[in-house]
Coordinates of C-alpha atoms and ligand atoms in Angstrom, one line a residue:
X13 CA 53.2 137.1 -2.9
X14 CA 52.1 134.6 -0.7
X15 CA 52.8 135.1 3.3
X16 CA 53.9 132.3 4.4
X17 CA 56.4 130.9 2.1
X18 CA 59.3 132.7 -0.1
X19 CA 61.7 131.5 -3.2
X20 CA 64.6 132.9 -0.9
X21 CA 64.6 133.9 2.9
X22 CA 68.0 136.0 2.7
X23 CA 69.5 136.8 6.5
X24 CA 71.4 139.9 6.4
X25 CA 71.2 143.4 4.4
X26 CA 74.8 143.8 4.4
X27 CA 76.0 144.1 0.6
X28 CA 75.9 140.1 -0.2
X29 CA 72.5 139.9 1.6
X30 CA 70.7 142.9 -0.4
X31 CA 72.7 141.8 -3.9
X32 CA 70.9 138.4 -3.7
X33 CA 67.7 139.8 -2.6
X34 CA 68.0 142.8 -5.6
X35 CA 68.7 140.2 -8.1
X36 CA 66.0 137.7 -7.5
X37 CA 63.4 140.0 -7.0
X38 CA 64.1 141.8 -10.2
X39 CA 63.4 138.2 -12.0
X40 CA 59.8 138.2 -10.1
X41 CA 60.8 135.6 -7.0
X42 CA 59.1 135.8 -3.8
X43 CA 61.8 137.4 -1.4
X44 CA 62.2 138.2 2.2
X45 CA 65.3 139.8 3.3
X46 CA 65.6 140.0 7.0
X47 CA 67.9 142.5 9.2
X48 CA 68.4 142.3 12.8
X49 CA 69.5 146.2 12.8
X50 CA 66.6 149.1 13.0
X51 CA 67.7 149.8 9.4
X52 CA 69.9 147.9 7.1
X53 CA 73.9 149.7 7.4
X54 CA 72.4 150.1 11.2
X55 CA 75.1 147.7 12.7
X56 CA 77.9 147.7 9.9
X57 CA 80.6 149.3 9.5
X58 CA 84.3 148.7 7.3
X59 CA 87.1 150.6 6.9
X60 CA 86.0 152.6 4.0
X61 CA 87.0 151.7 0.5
X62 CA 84.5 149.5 -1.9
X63 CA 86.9 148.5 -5.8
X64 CA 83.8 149.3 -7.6
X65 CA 83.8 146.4 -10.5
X66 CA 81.4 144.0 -8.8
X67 CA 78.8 146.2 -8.8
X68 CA 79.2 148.1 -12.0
X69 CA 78.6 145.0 -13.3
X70 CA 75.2 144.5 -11.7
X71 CA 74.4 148.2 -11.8
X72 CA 76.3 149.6 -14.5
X73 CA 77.3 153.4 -13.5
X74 CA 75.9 153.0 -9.7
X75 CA 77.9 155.5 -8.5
X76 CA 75.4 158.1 -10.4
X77 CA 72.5 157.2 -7.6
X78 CA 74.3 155.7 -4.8
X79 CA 75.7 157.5 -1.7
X80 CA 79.3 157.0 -2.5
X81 CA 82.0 159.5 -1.2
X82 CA 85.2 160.4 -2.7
X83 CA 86.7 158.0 -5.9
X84 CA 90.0 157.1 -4.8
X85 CA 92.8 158.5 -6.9
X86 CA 95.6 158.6 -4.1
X87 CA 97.2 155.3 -2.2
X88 CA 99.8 155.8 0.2
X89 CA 101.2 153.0 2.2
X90 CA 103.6 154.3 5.2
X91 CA 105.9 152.0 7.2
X92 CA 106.1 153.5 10.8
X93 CA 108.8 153.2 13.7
X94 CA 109.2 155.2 16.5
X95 CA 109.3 159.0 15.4
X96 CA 110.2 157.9 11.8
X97 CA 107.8 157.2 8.8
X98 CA 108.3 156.7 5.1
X99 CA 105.7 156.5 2.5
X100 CA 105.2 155.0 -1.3
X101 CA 102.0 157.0 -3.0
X102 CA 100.6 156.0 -6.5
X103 CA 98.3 158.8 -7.9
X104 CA 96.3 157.9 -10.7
X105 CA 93.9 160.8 -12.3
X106 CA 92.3 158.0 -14.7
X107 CA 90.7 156.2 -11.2
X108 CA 88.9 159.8 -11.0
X109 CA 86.8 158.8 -14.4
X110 CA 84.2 156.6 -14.8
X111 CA 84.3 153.0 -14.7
X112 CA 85.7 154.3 -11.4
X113 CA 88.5 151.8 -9.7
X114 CA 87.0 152.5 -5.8
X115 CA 85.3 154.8 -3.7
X116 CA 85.4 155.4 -0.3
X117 CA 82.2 155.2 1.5
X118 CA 79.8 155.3 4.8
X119 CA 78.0 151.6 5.6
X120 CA 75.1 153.0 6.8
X121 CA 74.0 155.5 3.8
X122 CA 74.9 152.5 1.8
X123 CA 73.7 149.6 2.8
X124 CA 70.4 151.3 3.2
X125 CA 70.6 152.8 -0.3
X126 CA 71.6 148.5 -1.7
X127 CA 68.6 147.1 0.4
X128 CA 66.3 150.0 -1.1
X129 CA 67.2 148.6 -4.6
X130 CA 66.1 145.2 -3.6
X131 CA 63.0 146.8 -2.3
X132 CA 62.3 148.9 -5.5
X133 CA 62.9 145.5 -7.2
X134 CA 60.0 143.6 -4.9
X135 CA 61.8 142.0 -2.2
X136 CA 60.0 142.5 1.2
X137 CA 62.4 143.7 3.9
X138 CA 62.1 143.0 7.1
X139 CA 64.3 145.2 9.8
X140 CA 64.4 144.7 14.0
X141 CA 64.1 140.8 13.4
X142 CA 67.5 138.6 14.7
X143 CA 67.3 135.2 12.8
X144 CA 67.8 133.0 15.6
X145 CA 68.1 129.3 13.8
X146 CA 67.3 127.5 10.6
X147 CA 63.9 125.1 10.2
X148 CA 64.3 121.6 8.9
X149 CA 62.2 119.5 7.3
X150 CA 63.3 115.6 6.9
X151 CA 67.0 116.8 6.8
X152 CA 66.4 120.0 4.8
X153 CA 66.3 123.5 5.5
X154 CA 62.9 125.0 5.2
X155 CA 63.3 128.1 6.6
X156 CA 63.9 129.9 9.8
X157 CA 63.0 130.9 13.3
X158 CA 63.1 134.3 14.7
X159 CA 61.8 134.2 18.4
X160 CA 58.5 132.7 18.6
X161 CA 58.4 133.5 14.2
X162 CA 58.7 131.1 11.9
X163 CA 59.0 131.6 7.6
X164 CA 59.5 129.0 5.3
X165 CA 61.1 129.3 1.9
X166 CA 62.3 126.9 -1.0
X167 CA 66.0 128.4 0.1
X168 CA 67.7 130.3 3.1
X169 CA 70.6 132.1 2.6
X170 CA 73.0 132.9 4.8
X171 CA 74.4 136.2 4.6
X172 CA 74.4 137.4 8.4
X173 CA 78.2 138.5 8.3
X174 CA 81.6 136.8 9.9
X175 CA 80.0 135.4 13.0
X176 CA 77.4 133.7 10.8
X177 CA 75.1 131.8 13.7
X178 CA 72.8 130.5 11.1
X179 CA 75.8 128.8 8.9
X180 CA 77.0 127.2 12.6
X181 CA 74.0 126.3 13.5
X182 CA 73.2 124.6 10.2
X183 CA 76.5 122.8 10.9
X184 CA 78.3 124.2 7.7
X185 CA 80.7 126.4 9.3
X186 CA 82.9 126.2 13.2
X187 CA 83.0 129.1 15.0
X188 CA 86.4 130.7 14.3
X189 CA 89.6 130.9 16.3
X190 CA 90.8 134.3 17.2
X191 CA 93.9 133.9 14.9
X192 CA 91.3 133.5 12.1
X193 CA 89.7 136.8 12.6
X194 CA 91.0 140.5 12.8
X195 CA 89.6 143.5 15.2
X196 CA 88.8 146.7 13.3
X197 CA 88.0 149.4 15.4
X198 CA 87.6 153.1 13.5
X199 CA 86.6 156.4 14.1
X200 CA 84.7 159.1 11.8
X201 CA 86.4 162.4 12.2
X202 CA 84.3 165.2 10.7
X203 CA 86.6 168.0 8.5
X204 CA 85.4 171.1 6.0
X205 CA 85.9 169.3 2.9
X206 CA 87.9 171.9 1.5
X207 CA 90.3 171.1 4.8
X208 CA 90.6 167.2 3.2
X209 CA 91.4 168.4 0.1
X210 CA 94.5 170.6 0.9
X211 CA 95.8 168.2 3.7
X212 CA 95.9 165.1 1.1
X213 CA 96.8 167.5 -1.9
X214 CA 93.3 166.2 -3.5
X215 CA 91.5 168.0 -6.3
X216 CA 88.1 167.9 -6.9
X217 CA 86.2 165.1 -5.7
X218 CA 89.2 162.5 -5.6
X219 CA 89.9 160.8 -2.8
X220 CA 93.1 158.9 -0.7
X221 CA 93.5 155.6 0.7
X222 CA 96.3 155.1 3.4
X223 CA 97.0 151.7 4.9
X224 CA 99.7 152.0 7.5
X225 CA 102.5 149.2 9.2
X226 CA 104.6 148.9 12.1
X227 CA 104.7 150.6 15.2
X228 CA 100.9 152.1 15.0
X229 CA 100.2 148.5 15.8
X230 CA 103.0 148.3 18.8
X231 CA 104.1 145.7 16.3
X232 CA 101.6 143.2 16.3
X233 CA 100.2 142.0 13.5
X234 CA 97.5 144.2 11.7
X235 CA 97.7 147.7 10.6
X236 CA 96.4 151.4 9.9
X237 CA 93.8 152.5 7.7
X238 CA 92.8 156.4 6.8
X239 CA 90.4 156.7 4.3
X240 CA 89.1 160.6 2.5
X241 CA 85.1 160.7 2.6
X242 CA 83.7 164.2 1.3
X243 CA 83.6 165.9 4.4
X244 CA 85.3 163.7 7.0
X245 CA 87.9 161.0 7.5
X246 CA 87.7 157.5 8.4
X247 CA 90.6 156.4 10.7
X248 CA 91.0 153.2 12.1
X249 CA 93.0 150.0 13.0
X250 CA 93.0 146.5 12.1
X251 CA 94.4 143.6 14.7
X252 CA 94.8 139.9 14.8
X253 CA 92.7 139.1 17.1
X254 CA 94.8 136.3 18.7
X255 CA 97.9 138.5 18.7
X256 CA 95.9 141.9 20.3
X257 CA 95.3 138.9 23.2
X258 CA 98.7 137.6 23.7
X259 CA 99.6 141.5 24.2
X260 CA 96.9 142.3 26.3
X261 CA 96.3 145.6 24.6
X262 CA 93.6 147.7 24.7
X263 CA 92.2 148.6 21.5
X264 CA 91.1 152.0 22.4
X265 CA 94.9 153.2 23.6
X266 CA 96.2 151.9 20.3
X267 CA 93.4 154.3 18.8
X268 CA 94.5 156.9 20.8
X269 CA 98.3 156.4 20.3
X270 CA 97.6 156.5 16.9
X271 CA 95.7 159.4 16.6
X272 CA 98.5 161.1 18.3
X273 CA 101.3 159.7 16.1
X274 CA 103.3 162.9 14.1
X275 CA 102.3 161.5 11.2
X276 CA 98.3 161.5 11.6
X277 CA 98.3 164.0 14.1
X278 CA 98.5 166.7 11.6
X279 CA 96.2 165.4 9.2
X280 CA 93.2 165.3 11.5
X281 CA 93.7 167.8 14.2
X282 CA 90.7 170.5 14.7
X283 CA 88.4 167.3 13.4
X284 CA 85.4 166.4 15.5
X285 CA 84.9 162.7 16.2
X286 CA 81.5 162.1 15.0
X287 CA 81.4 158.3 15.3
X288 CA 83.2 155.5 17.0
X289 CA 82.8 151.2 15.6
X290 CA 83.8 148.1 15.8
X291 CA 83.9 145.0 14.3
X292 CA 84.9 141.7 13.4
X293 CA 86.8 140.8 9.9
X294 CA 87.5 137.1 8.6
X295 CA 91.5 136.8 7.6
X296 CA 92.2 133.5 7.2
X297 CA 90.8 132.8 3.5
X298 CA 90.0 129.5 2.1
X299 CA 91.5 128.6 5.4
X300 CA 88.0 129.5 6.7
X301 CA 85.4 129.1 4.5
X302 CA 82.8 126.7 5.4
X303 CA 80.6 124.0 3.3
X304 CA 79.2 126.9 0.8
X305 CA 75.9 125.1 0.5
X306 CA 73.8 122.3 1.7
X307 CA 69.9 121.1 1.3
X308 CA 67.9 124.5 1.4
X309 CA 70.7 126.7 2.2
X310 CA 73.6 128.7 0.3
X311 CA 76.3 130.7 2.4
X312 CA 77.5 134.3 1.1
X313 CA 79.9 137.3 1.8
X314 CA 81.6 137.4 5.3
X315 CA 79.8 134.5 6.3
X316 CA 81.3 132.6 4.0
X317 CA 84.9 134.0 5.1
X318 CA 85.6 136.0 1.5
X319 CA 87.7 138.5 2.2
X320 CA 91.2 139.0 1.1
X321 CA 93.8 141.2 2.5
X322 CA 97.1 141.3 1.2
X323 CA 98.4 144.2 3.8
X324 CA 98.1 146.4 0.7
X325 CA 94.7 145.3 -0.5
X326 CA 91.4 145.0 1.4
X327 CA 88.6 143.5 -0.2
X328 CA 85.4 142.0 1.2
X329 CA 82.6 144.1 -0.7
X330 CA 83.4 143.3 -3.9
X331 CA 83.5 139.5 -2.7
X332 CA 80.2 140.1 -0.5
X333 CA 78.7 141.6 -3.6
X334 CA 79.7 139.0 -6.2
X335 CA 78.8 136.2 -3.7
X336 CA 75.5 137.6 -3.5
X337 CA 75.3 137.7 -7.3
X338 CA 76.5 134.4 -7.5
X339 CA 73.6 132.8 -5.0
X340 CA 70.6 134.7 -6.4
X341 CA 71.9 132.9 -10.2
X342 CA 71.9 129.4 -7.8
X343 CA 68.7 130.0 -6.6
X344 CA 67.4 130.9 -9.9
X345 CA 68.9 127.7 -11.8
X346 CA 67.5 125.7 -8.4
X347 CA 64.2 127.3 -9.2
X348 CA 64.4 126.0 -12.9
X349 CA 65.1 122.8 -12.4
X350 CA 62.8 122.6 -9.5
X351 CA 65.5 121.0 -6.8
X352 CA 66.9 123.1 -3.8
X353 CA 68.6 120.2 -2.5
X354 CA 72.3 119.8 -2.3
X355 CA 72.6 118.7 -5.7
X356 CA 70.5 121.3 -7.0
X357 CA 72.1 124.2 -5.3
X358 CA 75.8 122.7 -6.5
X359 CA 76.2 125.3 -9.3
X360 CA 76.6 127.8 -6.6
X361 CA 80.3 126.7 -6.1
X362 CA 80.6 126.4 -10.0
X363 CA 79.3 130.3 -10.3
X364 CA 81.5 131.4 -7.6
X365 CA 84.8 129.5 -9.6
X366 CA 83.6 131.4 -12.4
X367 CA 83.4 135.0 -10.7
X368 CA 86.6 136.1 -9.3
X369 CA 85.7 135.0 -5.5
X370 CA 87.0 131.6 -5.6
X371 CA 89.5 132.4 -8.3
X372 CA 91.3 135.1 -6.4
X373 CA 90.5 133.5 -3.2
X374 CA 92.8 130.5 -4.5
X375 CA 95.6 132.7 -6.5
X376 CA 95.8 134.6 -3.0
X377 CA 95.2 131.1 -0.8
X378 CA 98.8 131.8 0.9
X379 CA 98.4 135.8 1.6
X380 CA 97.4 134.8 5.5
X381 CA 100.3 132.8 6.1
X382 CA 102.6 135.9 4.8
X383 CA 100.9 138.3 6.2
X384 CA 101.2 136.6 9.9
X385 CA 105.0 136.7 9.1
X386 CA 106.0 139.4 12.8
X387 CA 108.7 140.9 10.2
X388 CA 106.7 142.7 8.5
X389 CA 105.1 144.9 11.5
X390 CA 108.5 145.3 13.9
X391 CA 111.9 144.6 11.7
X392 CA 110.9 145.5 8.3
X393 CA 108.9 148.8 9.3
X394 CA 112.3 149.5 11.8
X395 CA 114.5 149.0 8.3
X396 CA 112.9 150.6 6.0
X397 CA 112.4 153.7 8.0
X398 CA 115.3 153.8 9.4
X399 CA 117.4 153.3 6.4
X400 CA 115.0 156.2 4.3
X401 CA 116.4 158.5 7.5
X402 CA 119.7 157.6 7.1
X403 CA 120.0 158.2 2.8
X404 CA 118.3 161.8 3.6
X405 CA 120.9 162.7 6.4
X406 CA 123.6 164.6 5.8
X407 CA 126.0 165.5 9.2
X408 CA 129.0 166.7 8.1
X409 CA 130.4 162.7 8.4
X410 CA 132.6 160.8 6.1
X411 CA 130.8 160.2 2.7
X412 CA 129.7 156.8 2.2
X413 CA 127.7 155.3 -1.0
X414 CA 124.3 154.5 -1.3
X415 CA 125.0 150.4 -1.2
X416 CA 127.2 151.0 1.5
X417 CA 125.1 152.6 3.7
X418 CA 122.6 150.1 2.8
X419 CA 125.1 147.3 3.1
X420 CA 126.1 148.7 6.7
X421 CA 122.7 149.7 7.7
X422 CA 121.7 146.2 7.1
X423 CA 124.5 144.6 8.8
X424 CA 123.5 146.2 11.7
X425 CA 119.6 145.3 11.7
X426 CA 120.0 141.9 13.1
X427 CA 117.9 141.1 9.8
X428 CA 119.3 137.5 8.4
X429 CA 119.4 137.6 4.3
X430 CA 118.0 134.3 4.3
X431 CA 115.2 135.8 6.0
X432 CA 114.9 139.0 3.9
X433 CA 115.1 136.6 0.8
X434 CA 112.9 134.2 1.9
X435 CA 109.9 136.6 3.1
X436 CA 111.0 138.9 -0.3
X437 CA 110.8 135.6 -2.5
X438 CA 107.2 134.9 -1.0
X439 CA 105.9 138.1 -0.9
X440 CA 106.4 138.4 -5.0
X441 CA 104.9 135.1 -5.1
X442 CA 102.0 134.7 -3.1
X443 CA 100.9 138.3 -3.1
Ligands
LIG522 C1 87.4 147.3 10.2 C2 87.0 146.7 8.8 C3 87.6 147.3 7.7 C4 87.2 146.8 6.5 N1 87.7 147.5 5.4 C5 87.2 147.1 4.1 C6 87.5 147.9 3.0 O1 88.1 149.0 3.1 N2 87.1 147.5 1.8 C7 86.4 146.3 1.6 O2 86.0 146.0 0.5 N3 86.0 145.6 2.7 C8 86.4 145.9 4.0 N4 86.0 145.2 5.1 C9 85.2 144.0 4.9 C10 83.8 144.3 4.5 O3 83.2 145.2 5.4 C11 83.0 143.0 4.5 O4 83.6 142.0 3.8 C12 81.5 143.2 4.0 O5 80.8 144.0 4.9 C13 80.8 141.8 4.0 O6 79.5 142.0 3.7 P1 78.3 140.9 4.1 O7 77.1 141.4 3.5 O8 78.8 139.6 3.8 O9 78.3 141.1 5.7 P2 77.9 142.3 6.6 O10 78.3 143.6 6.0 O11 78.6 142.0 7.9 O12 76.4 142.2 6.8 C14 75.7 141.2 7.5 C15 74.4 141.7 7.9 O13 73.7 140.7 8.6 C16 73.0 141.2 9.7 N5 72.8 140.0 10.6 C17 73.7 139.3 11.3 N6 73.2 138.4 12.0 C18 71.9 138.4 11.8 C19 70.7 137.7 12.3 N7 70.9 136.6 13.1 N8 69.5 138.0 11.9 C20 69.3 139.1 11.0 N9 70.3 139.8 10.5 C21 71.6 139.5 10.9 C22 73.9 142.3 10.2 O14 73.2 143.2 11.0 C23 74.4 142.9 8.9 O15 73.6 143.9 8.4 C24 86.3 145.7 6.3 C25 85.8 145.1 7.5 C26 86.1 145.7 8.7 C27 85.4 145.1 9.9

């Protein structure tokens, strides 16, 4: 490999950063992947679930080498108001069995455990070094600067997360609004595994996902997260980061409300917080992607803006990791043909269409604009849970139907129908 020059200079060992470099370095290219953290995972963290097809795909049966946790077999999503909370759970043994549907997992095992691969494979890694801006040559990037360093490589790509300085500086992307982003801010609390497993009536090594809405928020918009790892629980929150402003909230008093709410209470107490993050998600979709690819330089995972939640759904890794996939096969037909310019590096787009990124991305283009509807985290949360209370009461008081109490119950919620059919008629459509 020659020193001074690369096929690929890849900025970030997150999961699209240390797919691309993997890939390309298995098919012989010349590959530096760079990490501003002491080790790659160092400064990452997510909630704590990865949907395991994107990388099965690449690494079929990963899950036998890499430091996954628990394979989801529980979801529960619970609607929260006051002192009330009711809950919808899907169990499903069959996610316990390989191909596996998701597994919860810790960032920092790994991402250092991806970016090993891509070493094994022959891509050089380089950790401790922050990318500070891309080289050009006659309009084209040629590489990058790190402090007083500077590499040069037929292609850069992009993969340095949500707050991707080397896609604004390379004038494909804006910085973000706040609206466009979310706050996640979780906590590792550290249980006897055995503990996990009779609290979330688990067997084995399967593992729950609970995403939570309403009040744990104080309303705003964003939500709950508990995910089962094998001997601890990650617990967190999720908020518009626009909205968390307007309220002037402090992120670590939600936390702490939170971890005090009946419902979780219970579920960690005796649990020893072993590690506190925070970070920054994109929300808004295609809303925010940015020019995917110019001369010399591609644009993957979070930088790009490819993550989908649809309140029931959180997905970023499997985009990250097909994004990655899809660069290193750009780079590769670039390489072929011999042109990294714009035109060359076009088929990225076309291989992202073809993956599910930009496919689900589009089917799923009007999941922000629902999920910023304030319904669904004061007055739907307040119905439903209130309304599960009242069917399961019984008081001694005159007997009344179940579509009469819901009739009444409605009636009373200050809830228009137009409203309920119009944000029902949408959620079964754009979600
Ligand atoms: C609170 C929260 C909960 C989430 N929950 C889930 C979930 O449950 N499931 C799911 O699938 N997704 C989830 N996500 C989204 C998921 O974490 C991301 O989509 C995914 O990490 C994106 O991977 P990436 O490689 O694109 O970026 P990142 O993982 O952010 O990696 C970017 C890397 O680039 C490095 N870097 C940045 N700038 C520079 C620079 N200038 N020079 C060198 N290196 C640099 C960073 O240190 C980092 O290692 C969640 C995210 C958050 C924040």
């Amino acid at each position: 490999m020659s020193d001074d020059r690369f096929t690929a200079i890849i900025v970030g060992a997150g999961p699209a950063g240390s797919t691309a470099a993997y890939l390309l370095a298995k098919e012989g290219y010349e590959v530096l992947l760079i990490e501003k953290g002491s080790a790659p995972g160092a400064k990452n963290m997510f909630g704590g679930r990865m949907y395991a097809h994107a990388l099965n795909r690449i690494i079929p049966g990963f899950w036998e080498e890499a430091p996954v946790e628990r394979p989801v077999v529980r979801e529960i999503i619970t609607f929260m108001d006051g002192g009330r909370s009711t809950s919808v759970t899907c169990r499903d043994q069959g996610w316990a069995e390989p191909p596996y549907h998701s597994f919860t997992l810790l960032r920092a095992e790994f991402d250092a455990w991806l970016a090993a691969k891509a070493e094994d494979a022959g891509a050089m890694l380089a950790c401790n070094i922050c990318v500070d801006d891309p080289l050009y040559e006659n309009g084209k990037v040629v590489g990058i600067r790190a402090g007083e360093d500077e590499m040069f490589a037929d292609v850069v790509i992009a993969a340095d997360g949500v707050n991707s300085i080397l896609a604004q500086k390379a004038g494909l992307a804006a910085m973000f609004s706040a609206g466009q982003v979310a706050t996640g801010a979780k906590q590792i609390i550290e249980l006897p595994a055995e503990e996990i497993g009779h609290r979330f009536g688990l067997e084995g090594e399967g593992g729950a996902a609970q995403l939570f809405v309403g009040d744990c928020t104080r309303r705003i918009h964003g939500g709950g997260f508990l995910y089962t790892n094998k001997r601890s629980i990650s617990l967190g929150l999720v908020l518009n980061t626009a909205s968390l402003g307007k309220g002037q909230i402090r992120v670590v008093d939600l936390i702490e409300d939170f971890k005090a709410n009946p419902e979780i209470a219970p579920l960690i107490d005796g649990g020893t917080v072993a590690e506190y993050s925070a970070h920054l998600i994109p929300e808004a979709g295609l809303g925010m992607t940015p020019q995917l690819f110019s001369d010399g330089m591609l644009v993957a995972g979070d930088a790009a803006g490819f993550v989908l939640n649809l309140g029931y759904i959180v997905r970023g890794m499997d985009f990250a990791i097909a994004s990655g996939e899809a660069a290193a096969g750009a780079v590769k037909a670039a390489r072929q043909s011999g042109d990294f310019s714009k035109a060359g590096l076009a088929v990225y787009r076309k291989l992202l269409s073809e993956s599910f990124v930009l496919r689900d991305l589009e089917a799923y283009r009007r999941a922000p604009e629902f999920t910023a509807n304030p319904r669904l985290y004061g007055a739907y949360p307040e119905f439903v849970t209130s309304l599960a209370s009242r069917l399961f009461t019984v008081d001694g008081s005159q007997p009344v139907h179940v579509l009469g109490k819901v009739w009444d119950h409605f009636r009373k919620s200050g809830l228009g129908l137009t409203d309920i059919a119009g944000d029902g008629w949408k959620g079964v459509k754009w979600l």
